Tab-separated table of C-alpha atoms in Angstrom:
chain	number	residue	atom	x	y	z
E	170	ILE	CA	-9.791	-5.761	-6.355
E	171	PHE	CA	-7.650	-3.645	-8.626
E	172	GLU	CA	-4.156	-2.897	-9.869
E	173	GLY	CA	-2.200	0.246	-10.693
E	174	MET	CA	0.275	0.341	-13.563
E	175	LYS	CA	1.522	2.649	-16.303
E	176	ALA	CA	2.170	2.607	-20.036
E	177	TYR	CA	5.043	4.681	-21.439
E	178	LYS	CA	5.699	5.924	-24.966
E	179	HIS	CA	9.331	5.630	-26.008
E	180	THR	CA	11.077	7.825	-28.555
E	181	ASP	CA	10.752	5.123	-31.244
E	182	GLY	CA	6.959	5.287	-30.868
E	183	SER	CA	6.627	1.955	-29.079
E	184	ILE	CA	4.400	1.658	-26.015
E	185	VAL	CA	5.689	-0.368	-23.090
E	186	CYS	CA	4.527	-1.391	-19.633
E	187	PHE	CA	6.730	-1.888	-16.594
E	188	ARG	CA	6.693	-5.447	-15.229
E	189	PRO	CA	3.030	-6.163	-16.099
E	190	GLU	CA	3.447	-9.841	-15.226
E	191	GLN	CA	4.082	-8.740	-11.629
E	192	ASN	CA	0.770	-6.865	-11.623
E	193	ALA	CA	-0.975	-9.932	-13.033
E	194	ALA	CA	0.510	-12.124	-10.297
E	195	ARG	CA	-0.465	-9.696	-7.529
E	196	PHE	CA	-3.967	-9.383	-8.997
E	197	ALA	CA	-4.275	-13.170	-8.771
E	198	ARG	CA	-3.092	-13.183	-5.149
E	199	SER	CA	-5.573	-10.441	-4.264
E	200	ALA	CA	-8.339	-12.464	-5.911
E	201	THR	CA	-7.487	-15.543	-3.859
E	202	ARG	CA	-7.544	-13.545	-0.611
E	203	MET	CA	-10.939	-12.045	-1.478
E	204	ALA	CA	-12.485	-15.398	-2.529
E	205	MET	CA	-12.584	-14.318	-6.168
E	206	PRO	CA	-11.448	-16.328	-9.205
E	207	GLN	CA	-7.912	-15.832	-10.474
E	208	LEU	CA	-7.652	-14.181	-13.867
E	209	PRO	CA	-5.046	-15.943	-16.046
E	210	GLU	CA	-1.980	-13.822	-16.776
E	211	GLU	CA	-2.546	-14.023	-20.533
E	212	LEU	CA	-6.049	-12.551	-20.178
E	213	PHE	CA	-4.877	-9.821	-17.791
E	214	ILE	CA	-2.035	-8.698	-20.057
E	215	GLY	CA	-4.021	-9.349	-23.240
E	216	ALA	CA	-6.764	-6.963	-22.118
E	217	ILE	CA	-4.213	-4.213	-21.525
E	218	GLU	CA	-2.572	-4.859	-24.890
E	219	ALA	CA	-5.975	-4.592	-26.584
E	220	LEU	CA	-6.746	-1.310	-24.821
E	221	LEU	CA	-3.363	0.194	-25.683
E	222	SER	CA	-3.706	-0.854	-29.324
E	223	LEU	CA	-7.027	0.980	-29.520
E	224	ASP	CA	-6.033	4.019	-27.460
E	225	ALA	CA	-2.346	4.403	-28.302
E	226	HIS	CA	-2.905	8.097	-29.046
E	227	TRP	CA	-3.810	8.640	-25.386
E	228	VAL	CA	-0.327	7.670	-24.189
E	229	PRO	CA	1.408	11.035	-23.657
E	230	ASP	CA	4.929	11.935	-24.732
E	231	GLY	CA	7.590	13.104	-22.305
E	232	PRO	CA	9.942	11.613	-19.707
E	233	ASP	CA	7.585	12.301	-16.779
E	234	ALA	CA	4.343	11.429	-18.566
E	235	SER	CA	2.502	8.124	-18.814
E	236	LEU	CA	-0.900	6.547	-19.253
E	237	TYR	CA	-2.095	5.306	-15.872
E	238	LEU	CA	-3.893	1.957	-16.093
E	239	ARG	CA	-6.409	0.651	-13.573
E	240	PRO	CA	-7.374	-3.014	-14.112
E	241	PHE	CA	-10.130	-4.028	-11.696
E	242	MET	CA	-12.641	-6.795	-11.047
E	243	PHE	CA	-15.916	-6.811	-9.141
E	244	ALA	CA	-18.785	-9.188	-8.371
E	245	THR	CA	-21.887	-9.058	-10.584
E	246	ASP	CA	-24.337	-11.590	-9.126
E	247	PRO	CA	-27.843	-10.041	-8.698
E	248	PHE	CA	-27.920	-11.118	-5.062
E	249	LEU	CA	-28.226	-9.470	-1.652
E	250	GLY	CA	-26.214	-11.385	0.901
E	251	VAL	CA	-22.711	-12.249	2.033
E	252	ARG	CA	-21.154	-14.972	-0.097
E	253	PRO	CA	-18.681	-15.198	-2.975
E	254	SER	CA	-20.208	-14.270	-6.299
E	255	ASP	CA	-20.538	-16.756	-9.154
E	256	THR	CA	-19.964	-14.068	-11.784
E	257	TYR	CA	-17.472	-11.220	-12.074
E	258	GLN	CA	-16.631	-8.340	-14.401
E	259	PHE	CA	-13.036	-7.459	-15.329
E	260	CYS	CA	-12.363	-3.996	-16.768
E	261	VAL	CA	-9.458	-1.653	-17.416
E	262	PHE	CA	-9.614	2.127	-17.032
E	263	ALA	CA	-6.937	4.440	-18.414
E	264	ALA	CA	-6.064	8.106	-17.897
E	265	PRO	CA	-3.067	10.264	-18.917
E	266	ALA	CA	-0.911	11.064	-15.889
E	267	GLY	CA	1.786	13.515	-14.913
E	268	ASP	CA	3.217	14.217	-11.462
E	269	TYR	CA	1.280	12.522	-8.649
E	270	PHE	CA	1.624	15.530	-6.329
E	271	ALA	CA	0.509	18.977	-7.469
E	272	ASN	CA	3.811	20.532	-6.356
E	273	GLY	CA	5.877	18.065	-8.367
E	274	PHE	CA	8.921	16.252	-7.002
E	275	LYS	CA	9.242	18.055	-3.690
E	276	PRO	CA	9.450	16.711	-0.126
E	277	VAL	CA	6.183	15.970	1.642
E	278	THR	CA	5.305	16.242	5.316
E	279	VAL	CA	3.763	13.144	6.891
E	280	TRP	CA	1.577	12.505	9.925
E	281	ILE	CA	2.139	9.435	12.100
E	282	CYS	CA	-1.286	7.997	12.819
E	283	ASP	CA	-1.753	6.209	16.135
E	284	ASP	CA	-5.569	6.323	16.185
E	285	TYR	CA	-6.219	4.027	13.231
E	286	VAL	CA	-4.484	1.094	11.557
E	287	ARG	CA	-4.409	0.171	7.903
E	288	ALA	CA	-4.202	-3.593	8.357
E	289	ALA	CA	-3.750	-6.302	10.987
E	290	PRO	CA	-2.103	-9.734	10.821
E	291	GLY	CA	-4.395	-12.184	9.084
E	292	GLY	CA	-6.330	-9.365	7.414
E	293	THR	CA	-6.319	-8.061	3.861
E	294	GLY	CA	-3.289	-5.774	4.080
E	295	GLU	CA	-1.326	-7.448	1.302
E	296	ALA	CA	-4.321	-7.572	-1.056
E	297	LYS	CA	-5.010	-4.645	-3.349
E	298	CYS	CA	-8.682	-4.376	-2.458
E	299	ALA	CA	-10.853	-1.293	-2.243
E	300	GLY	CA	-11.664	-1.715	1.439
E	301	ASN	CA	-8.070	-1.073	2.494
E	302	TYR	CA	-8.151	2.299	0.784
E	303	ALA	CA	-11.631	3.261	1.993
E	304	ALA	CA	-10.519	2.573	5.572
E	305	SER	CA	-7.598	4.974	5.134
E	306	LEU	CA	-9.645	8.043	4.248
E	307	VAL	CA	-10.453	9.175	7.792
E	308	ALA	CA	-6.764	8.970	8.765
E	309	GLN	CA	-5.767	10.886	5.637
E	310	ALA	CA	-8.250	13.595	6.622
E	311	GLN	CA	-6.632	13.694	10.071
E	312	ALA	CA	-3.220	14.140	8.443
E	313	ALA	CA	-4.553	17.036	6.378
E	314	GLU	CA	-5.925	18.681	9.528
E	315	HIS	CA	-2.370	18.686	10.900
E	316	GLY	CA	-0.995	20.258	7.739
E	317	CYS	CA	0.450	17.019	6.374
E	318	ASP	CA	0.384	15.534	2.893
E	319	GLN	CA	0.278	11.842	3.790
E	320	VAL	CA	-0.351	9.538	6.735
E	321	VAL	CA	2.198	7.044	8.092
E	322	TRP	CA	0.694	3.726	9.134
E	323	LEU	CA	1.961	1.797	12.158
E	324	ASP	CA	1.678	-1.899	12.941
E	325	ALA	CA	-1.607	-2.980	14.499
E	326	ILE	CA	-0.133	-4.876	17.469
E	327	GLU	CA	2.479	-2.673	19.136
E	328	ARG	CA	1.743	0.578	17.308
E	329	LYS	CA	5.439	1.402	17.075
E	330	TYR	CA	6.742	-0.039	13.800
E	331	VAL	CA	6.205	1.920	10.593
E	332	GLU	CA	4.571	0.052	7.721
E	333	GLU	CA	3.419	2.300	4.868
E	334	VAL	CA	2.933	5.962	4.015
E	335	GLY	CA	-0.400	6.783	2.412
E	336	ALA	CA	-0.789	4.244	-0.382
E	337	MET	CA	2.978	3.821	-0.750
E	338	ASN	CA	5.720	1.627	0.657
E	339	LEU	CA	8.358	3.296	2.826
E	340	GLY	CA	12.127	3.449	2.556
E	341	PHE	CA	14.826	4.966	4.766
E	342	VAL	CA	18.374	5.979	3.902
E	343	LEU	CA	20.926	5.377	6.644
E	344	GLY	CA	24.402	6.852	6.363
E	345	SER	CA	25.982	8.925	3.615
E	346	GLY	CA	28.847	8.942	1.157
E	347	ASP	CA	30.182	5.449	0.494
E	348	ASP	CA	28.423	3.885	3.494
E	349	ILE	CA	24.716	3.862	2.671
E	350	THR	CA	22.033	1.374	3.670
E	351	ILE	CA	18.466	1.386	2.378
E	352	VAL	CA	16.008	0.035	4.964
E	353	THR	CA	12.405	-0.833	4.173
E	354	PRO	CA	9.788	-2.554	6.353
E	355	LYS	CA	9.730	-6.273	5.649
E	356	LEU	CA	6.679	-7.881	4.092
E	357	THR	CA	4.710	-9.528	6.889
E	358	GLY	CA	1.271	-9.888	5.293
E	359	THR	CA	0.065	-6.460	6.422
E	360	LEU	CA	1.944	-4.463	3.771
E	361	LEU	CA	1.207	-4.288	0.076
E	362	PRO	CA	4.050	-6.039	-1.800
E	363	GLY	CA	4.814	-3.064	-4.000
E	364	ILE	CA	6.256	-3.634	-7.462
E	365	THR	CA	7.986	-0.250	-7.362
E	366	ARG	CA	9.354	-1.171	-3.920
E	367	LYS	CA	10.701	-4.452	-5.233
E	368	SER	CA	12.253	-2.766	-8.269
E	369	LEU	CA	13.875	0.040	-6.270
E	370	LEU	CA	15.543	-2.493	-3.989
E	371	ASP	CA	17.110	-4.077	-7.077
E	372	VAL	CA	18.136	-0.643	-8.363
E	373	ALA	CA	19.667	0.153	-4.965
E	374	VAL	CA	21.822	-2.978	-5.148
E	375	ASP	CA	22.830	-2.071	-8.717
E	376	LEU	CA	23.962	1.329	-7.425
E	377	GLY	CA	26.098	-0.269	-4.728
E	378	TYR	CA	23.877	0.353	-1.708
E	379	THR	CA	23.250	-2.153	1.074
E	380	VAL	CA	19.598	-3.189	1.386
E	381	GLU	CA	17.805	-4.343	4.543
E	382	GLU	CA	14.206	-5.525	4.865
E	383	ARG	CA	13.319	-5.420	8.562
E	384	GLN	CA	11.171	-3.777	11.201
E	385	PHE	CA	11.802	-0.060	11.582
E	386	SER	CA	10.334	1.742	14.586
E	387	VAL	CA	9.160	5.304	15.036
E	388	ASP	CA	11.804	5.697	17.763
E	389	GLU	CA	14.554	4.567	15.391
E	390	TRP	CA	13.302	7.048	12.807
E	391	ARG	CA	13.115	9.931	15.287
E	392	GLU	CA	16.418	9.212	17.025
E	393	GLY	CA	18.197	8.450	13.770
E	394	SER	CA	17.032	11.716	12.248
E	395	ALA	CA	18.256	13.603	15.327
E	396	SER	CA	21.665	11.907	15.317
E	397	GLY	CA	22.154	12.205	11.574
E	398	LEU	CA	22.117	8.449	10.960
E	399	VAL	CA	18.808	8.605	9.072
E	400	THR	CA	19.608	11.013	6.260
E	401	GLU	CA	16.604	10.514	3.966
E	402	ALA	CA	13.177	8.903	3.826
E	403	PHE	CA	10.865	8.250	0.901
E	404	GLY	CA	7.606	6.684	-0.168
E	405	CYS	CA	7.361	4.679	-3.365
E	406	GLY	CA	4.596	3.341	-5.569
E	407	THR	CA	3.340	3.204	-9.138
E	408	ALA	CA	1.553	6.557	-9.130
E	409	ALA	CA	4.247	8.709	-7.508
E	410	VAL	CA	7.246	6.440	-8.333
E	411	ILE	CA	9.280	7.841	-5.424
E	412	THR	CA	8.437	10.734	-3.105
E	413	SER	CA	10.827	12.344	-0.642
E	414	VAL	CA	9.689	12.712	2.981
E	415	GLY	CA	11.103	15.932	4.413
E	416	ALA	CA	9.350	16.266	7.767
E	417	VAL	CA	7.339	14.204	10.227
E	418	LYS	CA	4.588	15.260	12.624
E	419	SER	CA	3.039	13.159	15.374
E	420	SER	CA	1.054	13.517	18.578
E	421	SER	CA	4.341	13.341	20.510
E	422	GLY	CA	6.364	15.808	18.464
E	423	SER	CA	7.833	16.684	15.089
E	424	TRP	CA	11.173	16.309	13.356
E	425	THR	CA	12.939	16.915	10.060
E	426	ILE	CA	14.855	14.337	8.033
E	427	GLY	CA	18.239	15.699	6.992
E	428	ASP	CA	17.813	19.307	5.942
E	429	GLY	CA	14.240	18.670	4.813
E	430	SER	CA	15.054	18.687	1.110
E	431	VAL	CA	15.172	15.896	-1.468
E	432	GLY	CA	18.259	13.828	-0.683
E	433	PRO	CA	20.831	12.635	-3.223
E	434	VAL	CA	20.071	8.938	-2.738
E	435	THR	CA	16.330	9.436	-3.256
E	436	GLU	CA	17.084	11.531	-6.335
E	437	ARG	CA	19.473	8.919	-7.693
E	438	LEU	CA	17.040	6.043	-7.146
E	439	ARG	CA	14.243	7.972	-8.833
E	440	SER	CA	16.370	8.967	-11.800
E	441	ALA	CA	17.646	5.424	-12.314
E	442	LEU	CA	14.183	3.847	-12.269
E	443	LEU	CA	12.549	6.517	-14.435
E	444	SER	CA	15.359	6.224	-16.973
E	445	VAL	CA	14.584	2.539	-17.409
E	446	GLN	CA	10.842	3.136	-17.612
E	447	ASN	CA	11.058	5.884	-20.236
E	448	GLY	CA	13.719	4.117	-22.289
E	449	ALA	CA	16.609	6.463	-21.564
E	450	ALA	CA	18.648	3.704	-19.873
E	451	ALA	CA	19.281	0.060	-20.691
E	452	ASP	CA	16.680	-2.393	-19.401
E	453	ALA	CA	19.230	-4.666	-17.724
E	454	HIS	CA	16.616	-6.570	-15.704
E	455	HIS	CA	14.236	-7.033	-18.678
E	456	TRP	CA	11.448	-5.238	-16.855
E	457	LEU	CA	9.822	-3.609	-19.886
E	458	ARG	CA	7.274	-5.338	-22.096
E	459	LYS	CA	6.257	-3.929	-25.470
E	460	MET	CA	2.469	-3.658	-25.551
E	461	ALA	CA	1.742	-1.762	-28.782
């Protein structure tokens, strides 16, 4: 199991992390699902604090720069067989990070996958475990073959409700002007409960948008894009923060969202969250924790 989080250097030289207690809690939930021991929050956060104290010089400067952190835990019993291990190793990797996509903050094209599923009810979809990501690689290769940047995952039962995009949660913007609703697939046990997702929903409310967590079908996406009701779509996660979806391809056809460019709501959400993370805006929700 693993986590993904970032450390940011503020202008006063302090190093902060964004909601690390949420990562610790999700790490514990993932451990429970995978029959692994829960790591206490104080040990999880303490390990990251120790690493950042030693390697503070690796945290880059700049509003779009950060040190990506990868806490992970694996079994270490010298045993061949299928059973929970009695011993485990917990480690933290770190690497300086810039933009997640090589082209920067530009819209991506996504492929709707109906051949494979990421997770099924009762499975490990809400756990951040390596197997979920390994199982996605063949579908991501299929998306690349169709000229797409990411794959859109559908539900495992009816194959018609969107769940995630790549390794990110999904969001849709309905309406424009003063009448805007942000829709995101509800957490049903098959989606990763994203910390960026959760935070962006709070930011959306702060900005005066209506928020809905519910099922959202491919048909609603396609028809809404055609009618102009669906004006924007985006993926969100720790690595990319928020990524605009400009176009969709599928085995039954293709369509563009809005004019295919980054929409104003996506831009506003991204700017608001990044401003909190890099210290340019007030931390009204007390999301930042000083680590070094």
